[in-house]
mmCIF file of C-alpha atoms in Angstrom:
data_model
loop_
_atom_site.group_PDB
_atom_site.id
_atom_site.type_symbol
_atom_site.label_atom_id
_atom_site.label_comp_id
_atom_site.label_asym_id
_atom_site.label_seq_id
_atom_site.Cartn_x
_atom_site.Cartn_y
_atom_site.Cartn_z
ATOM 1 C CA MET B 1295 60.871 150.038 70.953
ATOM 2 C CA SER B 1296 63.726 149.753 68.575
ATOM 3 C CA HIS B 1297 64.814 146.104 67.649
ATOM 4 C CA LEU B 1298 68.019 146.816 69.263
ATOM 5 C CA THR B 1299 66.418 147.754 72.666
ATOM 6 C CA THR B 1300 64.546 144.756 72.213
ATOM 7 C CA CYS B 1301 67.495 142.430 72.053
ATOM 8 C CA LEU B 1302 69.154 144.543 74.831
ATOM 9 C CA LEU B 1303 66.377 143.517 77.604
ATOM 10 C CA PHE B 1304 66.203 140.066 76.400
ATOM 11 C CA PHE B 1305 69.843 139.631 76.902
ATOM 12 C CA LEU B 1306 69.779 141.241 80.260
ATOM 13 C CA LEU B 1307 66.431 139.050 81.283
ATOM 14 C CA ALA B 1308 68.463 136.061 80.219
ATOM 15 C CA PHE B 1309 71.507 136.863 82.216
ATOM 16 C CA VAL B 1310 69.691 137.783 85.536
ATOM 17 C CA THR B 1311 67.605 134.377 84.824
ATOM 18 C CA TYR B 1312 71.198 132.371 84.302
ATOM 19 C CA THR B 1313 72.991 133.950 87.162
ATOM 20 C CA ASN B 1314 69.901 133.606 89.928
ATOM 21 C CA ALA B 1315 69.096 129.875 89.125
ATOM 22 C CA SER B 1316 69.881 126.813 90.381
ATOM 23 C CA GLY B 1317 71.377 124.020 88.520
ATOM 24 C CA VAL B 1318 74.862 125.821 87.760
ATOM 25 C CA PHE B 1319 77.494 123.584 87.773
ATOM 26 C CA GLU B 1320 81.407 124.465 88.381
ATOM 27 C CA VAL B 1321 83.988 122.112 87.161
ATOM 28 C CA HIS B 1322 87.262 122.530 88.563
ATOM 29 C CA ASN B 1323 90.463 120.841 87.837
ATOM 30 C CA ASN B 1324 92.980 120.663 90.710
ATOM 31 C CA CYS B 1325 95.116 117.865 89.259
ATOM 32 C CA PRO B 1326 98.836 118.712 88.484
ATOM 33 C CA TYR B 1327 98.151 117.808 84.934
ATOM 34 C CA THR B 1328 95.775 118.835 82.209
ATOM 35 C CA VAL B 1329 92.380 117.121 82.166
ATOM 36 C CA TRP B 1330 89.550 117.411 79.549
ATOM 37 C CA ALA B 1331 86.416 117.688 81.375
ATOM 38 C CA ALA B 1332 83.170 116.172 79.922
ATOM 39 C CA ALA B 1333 79.529 116.515 80.455
ATOM 40 C CA THR B 1334 76.310 115.021 78.695
ATOM 41 C CA PRO B 1335 73.697 115.658 77.652
ATOM 42 C CA ILE B 1336 74.756 119.163 78.827
ATOM 43 C CA GLY B 1337 77.940 120.911 78.736
ATOM 44 C CA GLY B 1338 80.183 118.829 75.806
ATOM 45 C CA GLY B 1339 83.715 119.129 77.071
ATOM 46 C CA ARG B 1340 86.451 121.602 77.858
ATOM 47 C CA ARG B 1341 90.266 121.674 78.375
ATOM 48 C CA LEU B 1342 91.311 122.552 81.873
ATOM 49 C CA GLU B 1343 94.622 123.116 82.904
ATOM 50 C CA ARG B 1344 95.527 123.038 86.514
ATOM 51 C CA GLY B 1345 93.542 125.651 88.506
ATOM 52 C CA GLN B 1346 91.076 126.267 85.772
ATOM 53 C CA SER B 1347 87.257 125.895 85.663
ATOM 54 C CA TRP B 1348 84.468 125.581 83.641
ATOM 55 C CA TRP B 1349 80.534 126.773 84.445
ATOM 56 C CA PHE B 1350 77.360 125.501 82.741
ATOM 57 C CA TRP B 1351 73.779 125.718 83.564
ATOM 58 C CA ALA B 1352 71.505 122.501 83.383
ATOM 59 C CA PRO B 1353 67.804 123.014 83.411
ATOM 60 C CA PRO B 1354 65.355 121.251 85.597
ATOM 61 C CA GLY B 1355 64.466 118.087 84.471
ATOM 62 C CA THR B 1356 67.730 117.225 83.197
ATOM 63 C CA LYS B 1357 68.434 113.661 83.939
ATOM 64 C CA MET B 1358 70.818 110.653 83.207
ATOM 65 C CA ALA B 1359 73.410 113.396 83.095
ATOM 66 C CA ARG B 1360 77.450 112.865 83.800
ATOM 67 C CA ILE B 1361 80.325 114.697 84.252
ATOM 68 C CA TRP B 1362 83.688 113.199 84.009
ATOM 69 C CA GLY B 1363 87.447 113.872 83.069
ATOM 70 C CA ARG B 1364 89.447 112.543 80.400
ATOM 71 C CA THR B 1365 93.232 112.286 80.496
ATOM 72 C CA ASN B 1366 95.978 112.281 78.176
ATOM 73 C CA CYS B 1367 94.272 113.335 75.313
ATOM 74 C CA ASN B 1368 95.422 115.076 71.720
ATOM 75 C CA PHE B 1369 92.831 116.761 69.842
ATOM 76 C CA ASP B 1370 93.260 118.744 66.152
ATOM 77 C CA GLY B 1371 92.030 122.124 65.302
ATOM 78 C CA ALA B 1372 88.525 120.406 64.488
ATOM 79 C CA GLY B 1373 88.304 118.852 67.801
ATOM 80 C CA ARG B 1374 88.828 115.570 66.746
ATOM 81 C CA GLY B 1375 91.317 113.110 68.479
ATOM 82 C CA TRP B 1376 91.674 110.758 71.022
ATOM 83 C CA CYS B 1377 91.854 110.432 74.851
ATOM 84 C CA GLN B 1378 93.460 107.580 76.655
ATOM 85 C CA THR B 1379 90.652 107.209 79.477
ATOM 86 C CA GLY B 1380 87.281 108.642 79.277
ATOM 87 C CA ASP B 1381 87.087 108.679 75.690
ATOM 88 C CA CYS B 1382 83.738 109.907 73.664
ATOM 89 C CA GLY B 1383 84.004 108.527 70.386
ATOM 90 C CA GLY B 1384 87.149 110.838 69.760
ATOM 91 C CA VAL B 1385 85.792 114.367 69.959
ATOM 92 C CA LEU B 1386 86.387 117.173 72.332
ATOM 93 C CA GLU B 1387 82.650 118.216 72.486
ATOM 94 C CA CYS B 1388 80.929 114.960 73.789
ATOM 95 C CA LYS B 1389 77.665 113.897 72.777
ATOM 96 C CA GLY B 1390 77.746 110.327 74.252
ATOM 97 C CA TRP B 1391 79.019 108.570 77.184
ATOM 98 C CA GLY B 1392 82.779 107.855 78.102
ATOM 99 C CA LYS B 1393 84.577 105.042 77.667
ATOM 100 C CA PRO B 1394 85.979 103.544 81.068
ATOM 101 C CA PRO B 1395 87.537 103.731 83.022
ATOM 102 C CA ASN B 1396 86.171 107.007 84.072
ATOM 103 C CA THR B 1397 85.266 108.400 87.428
ATOM 104 C CA LEU B 1398 81.695 109.823 87.005
ATOM 105 C CA ALA B 1399 79.522 112.555 88.679
ATOM 106 C CA GLU B 1400 75.912 111.777 87.769
ATOM 107 C CA TYR B 1401 72.811 113.843 88.641
ATOM 108 C CA ALA B 1402 69.080 114.166 87.657
ATOM 109 C CA LEU B 1403 67.469 117.706 88.376
ATOM 110 C CA ASN B 1404 64.166 118.581 89.953
ATOM 111 C CA GLN B 1405 62.985 114.815 89.818
ATOM 112 C CA PHE B 1406 60.491 112.967 92.689
ATOM 113 C CA SER B 1407 59.506 115.557 95.185
ATOM 114 C CA ASN B 1408 61.175 118.539 93.737
ATOM 115 C CA LEU B 1409 64.517 116.755 94.374
ATOM 116 C CA ASP B 1410 67.752 116.499 92.630
ATOM 117 C CA PHE B 1411 69.285 113.173 92.576
ATOM 118 C CA TRP B 1412 72.976 113.241 92.711
ATOM 119 C CA ASP B 1413 76.206 110.531 93.255
ATOM 120 C CA ILE B 1414 79.537 109.829 92.647
ATOM 121 C CA SER B 1415 80.041 106.246 90.468
ATOM 122 C CA VAL B 1416 83.020 104.063 89.819
ATOM 123 C CA ILE B 1417 80.853 101.451 88.305
ATOM 124 C CA ASP B 1418 82.410 102.721 85.184
ATOM 125 C CA GLY B 1419 85.864 102.509 86.670
ATOM 126 C CA PHE B 1420 88.366 104.961 88.097
ATOM 127 C CA ASN B 1421 90.719 107.418 86.348
ATOM 128 C CA ILE B 1422 90.801 110.715 88.487
ATOM 129 C CA PRO B 1423 90.115 111.437 92.313
ATOM 130 C CA MET B 1424 86.880 113.484 92.145
ATOM 131 C CA SER B 1425 84.819 115.512 94.783
ATOM 132 C CA PHE B 1426 81.109 116.582 94.154
ATOM 133 C CA GLY B 1427 78.130 117.920 95.777
ATOM 134 C CA PRO B 1428 76.315 121.358 96.419
ATOM 135 C CA THR B 1429 77.919 124.656 97.022
ATOM 136 C CA ASN B 1430 75.089 125.449 99.524
ATOM 137 C CA PRO B 1431 74.918 122.131 101.466
ATOM 138 C CA GLY B 1432 71.485 121.442 103.115
ATOM 139 C CA PRO B 1433 69.743 119.052 105.452
ATOM 140 C CA GLY B 1434 70.306 115.308 105.328
ATOM 141 C CA LYS B 1435 72.094 113.827 102.492
ATOM 142 C CA CYS B 1436 72.825 117.242 100.951
ATOM 143 C CA HIS B 1437 76.414 117.769 101.418
ATOM 144 C CA PRO B 1438 79.527 117.063 99.352
ATOM 145 C CA ILE B 1439 81.106 113.570 98.975
ATOM 146 C CA GLN B 1440 84.496 112.460 97.420
ATOM 147 C CA CYS B 1441 86.380 109.356 96.042
ATOM 148 C CA VAL B 1442 90.076 110.084 96.187
ATOM 149 C CA ALA B 1443 92.010 106.939 97.445
ATOM 150 C CA ASN B 1444 94.755 105.905 95.554
ATOM 151 C CA ILE B 1445 92.499 103.220 93.596
ATOM 152 C CA ASN B 1446 94.982 103.413 90.286
ATOM 153 C CA GLY B 1447 97.994 102.699 92.529
ATOM 154 C CA GLU B 1448 95.959 99.728 94.184
ATOM 155 C CA CYS B 1449 94.087 98.513 91.493
ATOM 156 C CA PRO B 1450 93.707 94.670 91.037
ATOM 157 C CA GLY B 1451 95.950 93.177 88.463
ATOM 158 C CA SER B 1452 92.902 91.804 86.420
ATOM 159 C CA LEU B 1453 91.472 95.723 86.437
ATOM 160 C CA ARG B 1454 94.438 97.324 85.816
ATOM 161 C CA VAL B 1455 94.605 99.597 82.400
ATOM 162 C CA PRO B 1456 96.729 102.140 81.418
ATOM 163 C CA GLY B 1457 95.467 105.589 83.083
ATOM 164 C CA GLY B 1458 93.259 103.995 85.296
ATOM 165 C CA CYS B 1459 91.414 101.183 86.965
ATOM 166 C CA ASN B 1460 88.657 99.108 84.809
ATOM 167 C CA ASN B 1461 85.369 98.082 86.256
ATOM 168 C CA PRO B 1462 84.540 94.376 86.473
ATOM 169 C CA CYS B 1463 81.432 94.392 84.222
ATOM 170 C CA THR B 1464 83.605 95.999 81.181
ATOM 171 C CA THR B 1465 86.137 93.701 82.050
ATOM 172 C CA PHE B 1466 84.299 90.198 82.705
ATOM 173 C CA GLY B 1467 80.406 90.931 81.915
ATOM 174 C CA GLY B 1468 78.108 88.730 83.036
ATOM 175 C CA GLN B 1469 74.834 89.226 85.599
ATOM 176 C CA GLN B 1470 77.280 88.768 88.655
ATOM 177 C CA TYR B 1471 79.102 91.920 87.594
ATOM 178 C CA CYS B 1472 76.588 94.015 85.273
ATOM 179 C CA CYS B 1473 73.559 93.141 86.725
ATOM 180 C CA THR B 1474 71.522 93.118 83.864
ATOM 181 C CA GLN B 1475 68.785 90.148 84.434
ATOM 182 C CA GLY B 1476 67.686 91.159 87.993
ATOM 183 C CA PRO B 1477 68.684 91.768 91.514
ATOM 184 C CA CYS B 1478 72.122 91.353 92.261
ATOM 185 C CA GLY B 1479 74.793 91.804 95.181
ATOM 186 C CA PRO B 1480 78.430 93.248 96.048
ATOM 187 C CA THR B 1481 81.696 90.978 94.640
ATOM 188 C CA ASP B 1482 84.909 91.065 96.158
ATOM 189 C CA LEU B 1483 85.747 93.765 93.336
ATOM 190 C CA SER B 1484 83.142 95.839 93.695
ATOM 191 C CA ARG B 1485 84.043 95.915 97.679
ATOM 192 C CA PHE B 1486 87.649 96.747 96.690
ATOM 193 C CA PHE B 1487 86.123 100.347 95.219
ATOM 194 C CA LYS B 1488 83.664 100.250 98.123
ATOM 195 C CA GLN B 1489 86.230 100.152 100.930
ATOM 196 C CA ARG B 1490 88.070 103.034 99.378
ATOM 197 C CA CYS B 1491 85.307 105.085 98.199
ATOM 198 C CA PRO B 1492 82.268 104.424 100.699
ATOM 199 C CA ASP B 1493 80.057 107.043 99.263
ATOM 200 C CA ALA B 1494 80.394 106.140 95.819
ATOM 201 C CA TYR B 1495 78.553 103.642 93.641
ATOM 202 C CA SER B 1496 80.591 100.240 93.389
ATOM 203 C CA TYR B 1497 77.985 98.195 91.496
ATOM 204 C CA PRO B 1498 74.830 98.948 89.793
ATOM 205 C CA GLN B 1499 72.529 98.290 92.523
ATOM 206 C CA ASP B 1500 74.192 100.031 95.366
ATOM 207 C CA ASP B 1501 71.580 102.768 95.938
ATOM 208 C CA PRO B 1502 70.880 102.601 99.764
ATOM 209 C CA THR B 1503 74.654 104.319 100.731
ATOM 210 C CA SER B 1504 75.215 105.802 97.381
ATOM 211 C CA THR B 1505 72.354 108.191 96.232
ATOM 212 C CA PHE B 1506 72.347 111.504 97.629
ATOM 213 C CA THR B 1507 69.554 114.329 97.330
ATOM 214 C CA CYS B 1508 69.327 118.188 97.586
ATOM 215 C CA GLN B 1509 66.259 120.595 96.977
ATOM 216 C CA SER B 1510 65.729 121.687 93.525
ATOM 217 C CA TRP B 1511 65.657 125.202 92.726
ATOM 218 C CA THR B 1512 67.986 126.291 95.324
ATOM 219 C CA THR B 1513 71.517 124.376 94.960
ATOM 220 C CA ASP B 1514 74.037 124.874 92.587
ATOM 221 C CA TYR B 1515 76.937 121.952 92.460
ATOM 222 C CA LYS B 1516 80.622 121.666 91.759
ATOM 223 C CA VAL B 1517 83.103 118.902 90.483
ATOM 224 C CA MET B 1518 86.612 118.838 91.387
ATOM 225 C CA PHE B 1519 89.340 116.528 90.187
ATOM 226 C CA CYS B 1520 92.117 115.882 91.996
ATOM 227 C CA PRO B 1521 90.431 117.660 95.365
ATOM 228 C CA TYR B 1522 92.722 118.545 98.224
ATOM 229 C CA GLY B 1523 94.239 116.030 100.066
ATOM 230 C CA SER B 1524 93.391 113.376 97.405
ATOM 231 C CA THR B 1525 96.093 110.803 96.329
ATOM 232 C CA HIS B 1526 96.714 110.848 92.551
ATOM 233 C CA ASN B 1527 99.200 108.824 90.622
ATOM 234 C CA GLU B 1528 101.044 110.983 88.207
ATOM 235 C CA THR B 1529 102.652 108.268 86.597
ATOM 236 C CA THR B 1530 99.460 107.185 85.003
ATOM 237 C CA ASN B 1531 99.247 110.593 83.240
ATOM 238 C CA PHE B 1532 102.297 110.282 81.010
ATOM 239 C CA PRO B 1533 102.303 112.053 77.517
ATOM 240 C CA LEU B 1534 101.236 109.991 74.681
ATOM 241 C CA GLU B 1535 103.796 109.857 71.552
ATOM 242 C CA MET B 1536 101.557 111.365 68.708
ATOM 243 C CA PRO B 1537 102.139 112.535 65.506
ATOM 244 C CA THR B 1538 103.955 115.953 65.292
ATOM 245 C CA SER B 1539 100.930 117.314 63.211
ATOM 246 C CA THR B 1540 98.412 116.812 65.826
ATOM 247 C CA LEU B 1541 97.508 120.190 67.462
ATOM 248 C CA GLU B 1542 95.709 120.379 71.055
ATOM 249 C CA VAL B 1543 92.882 122.687 71.312
ATOM 250 C CA ALA B 1544 91.029 124.353 74.589
#
């Protein structure tokens, strides 16, 4: 068997494995503005105009994973720049987590009892309406959820920042809001988020109503920014004044 034939067979096997494997994520931008999608530790980053999608595969065992949207970004030809919300160290291809505020889709694949665990979180604040869930829903808590309220427009003054609504832990710190030293409960500020997005994590120990599960090996997922019917405050997505030499890249 020639080296070329071997390479072609390997490619075909990899393609068939990818297209038939679970753990495929589609990230779709339905917002009337550009969103720079980000995903770690799998994915990196991608510029998405309205109507565009980005797909990637996360292998079984992936955990502590996040997907989020960045707004009002400018990157040069080397993929370096800055985003008003969700910035991940000034790079297009994210390696670390984003800077609050940013609405999060979080997941861990093939964990306890062969389940995927996933959620939407506003613990890091809110910048873009989001839906997240399986493309092939199953029994129990294996169904899409969303956080689509006008949180940016209704944000309390103490949490309001350009482009989004910050979280109280980032703003004030301390055990009451950050839950870093043992058990904690909801606060008036976390209830602001929970009342508007009841399926989302509103504070670090908000597990009972906010964790969702699907069977591993059989489930793919979709994240949508500004899902149909959501409220988005376009006034929070104004163009930034950047040097004319800055070049945006996809």
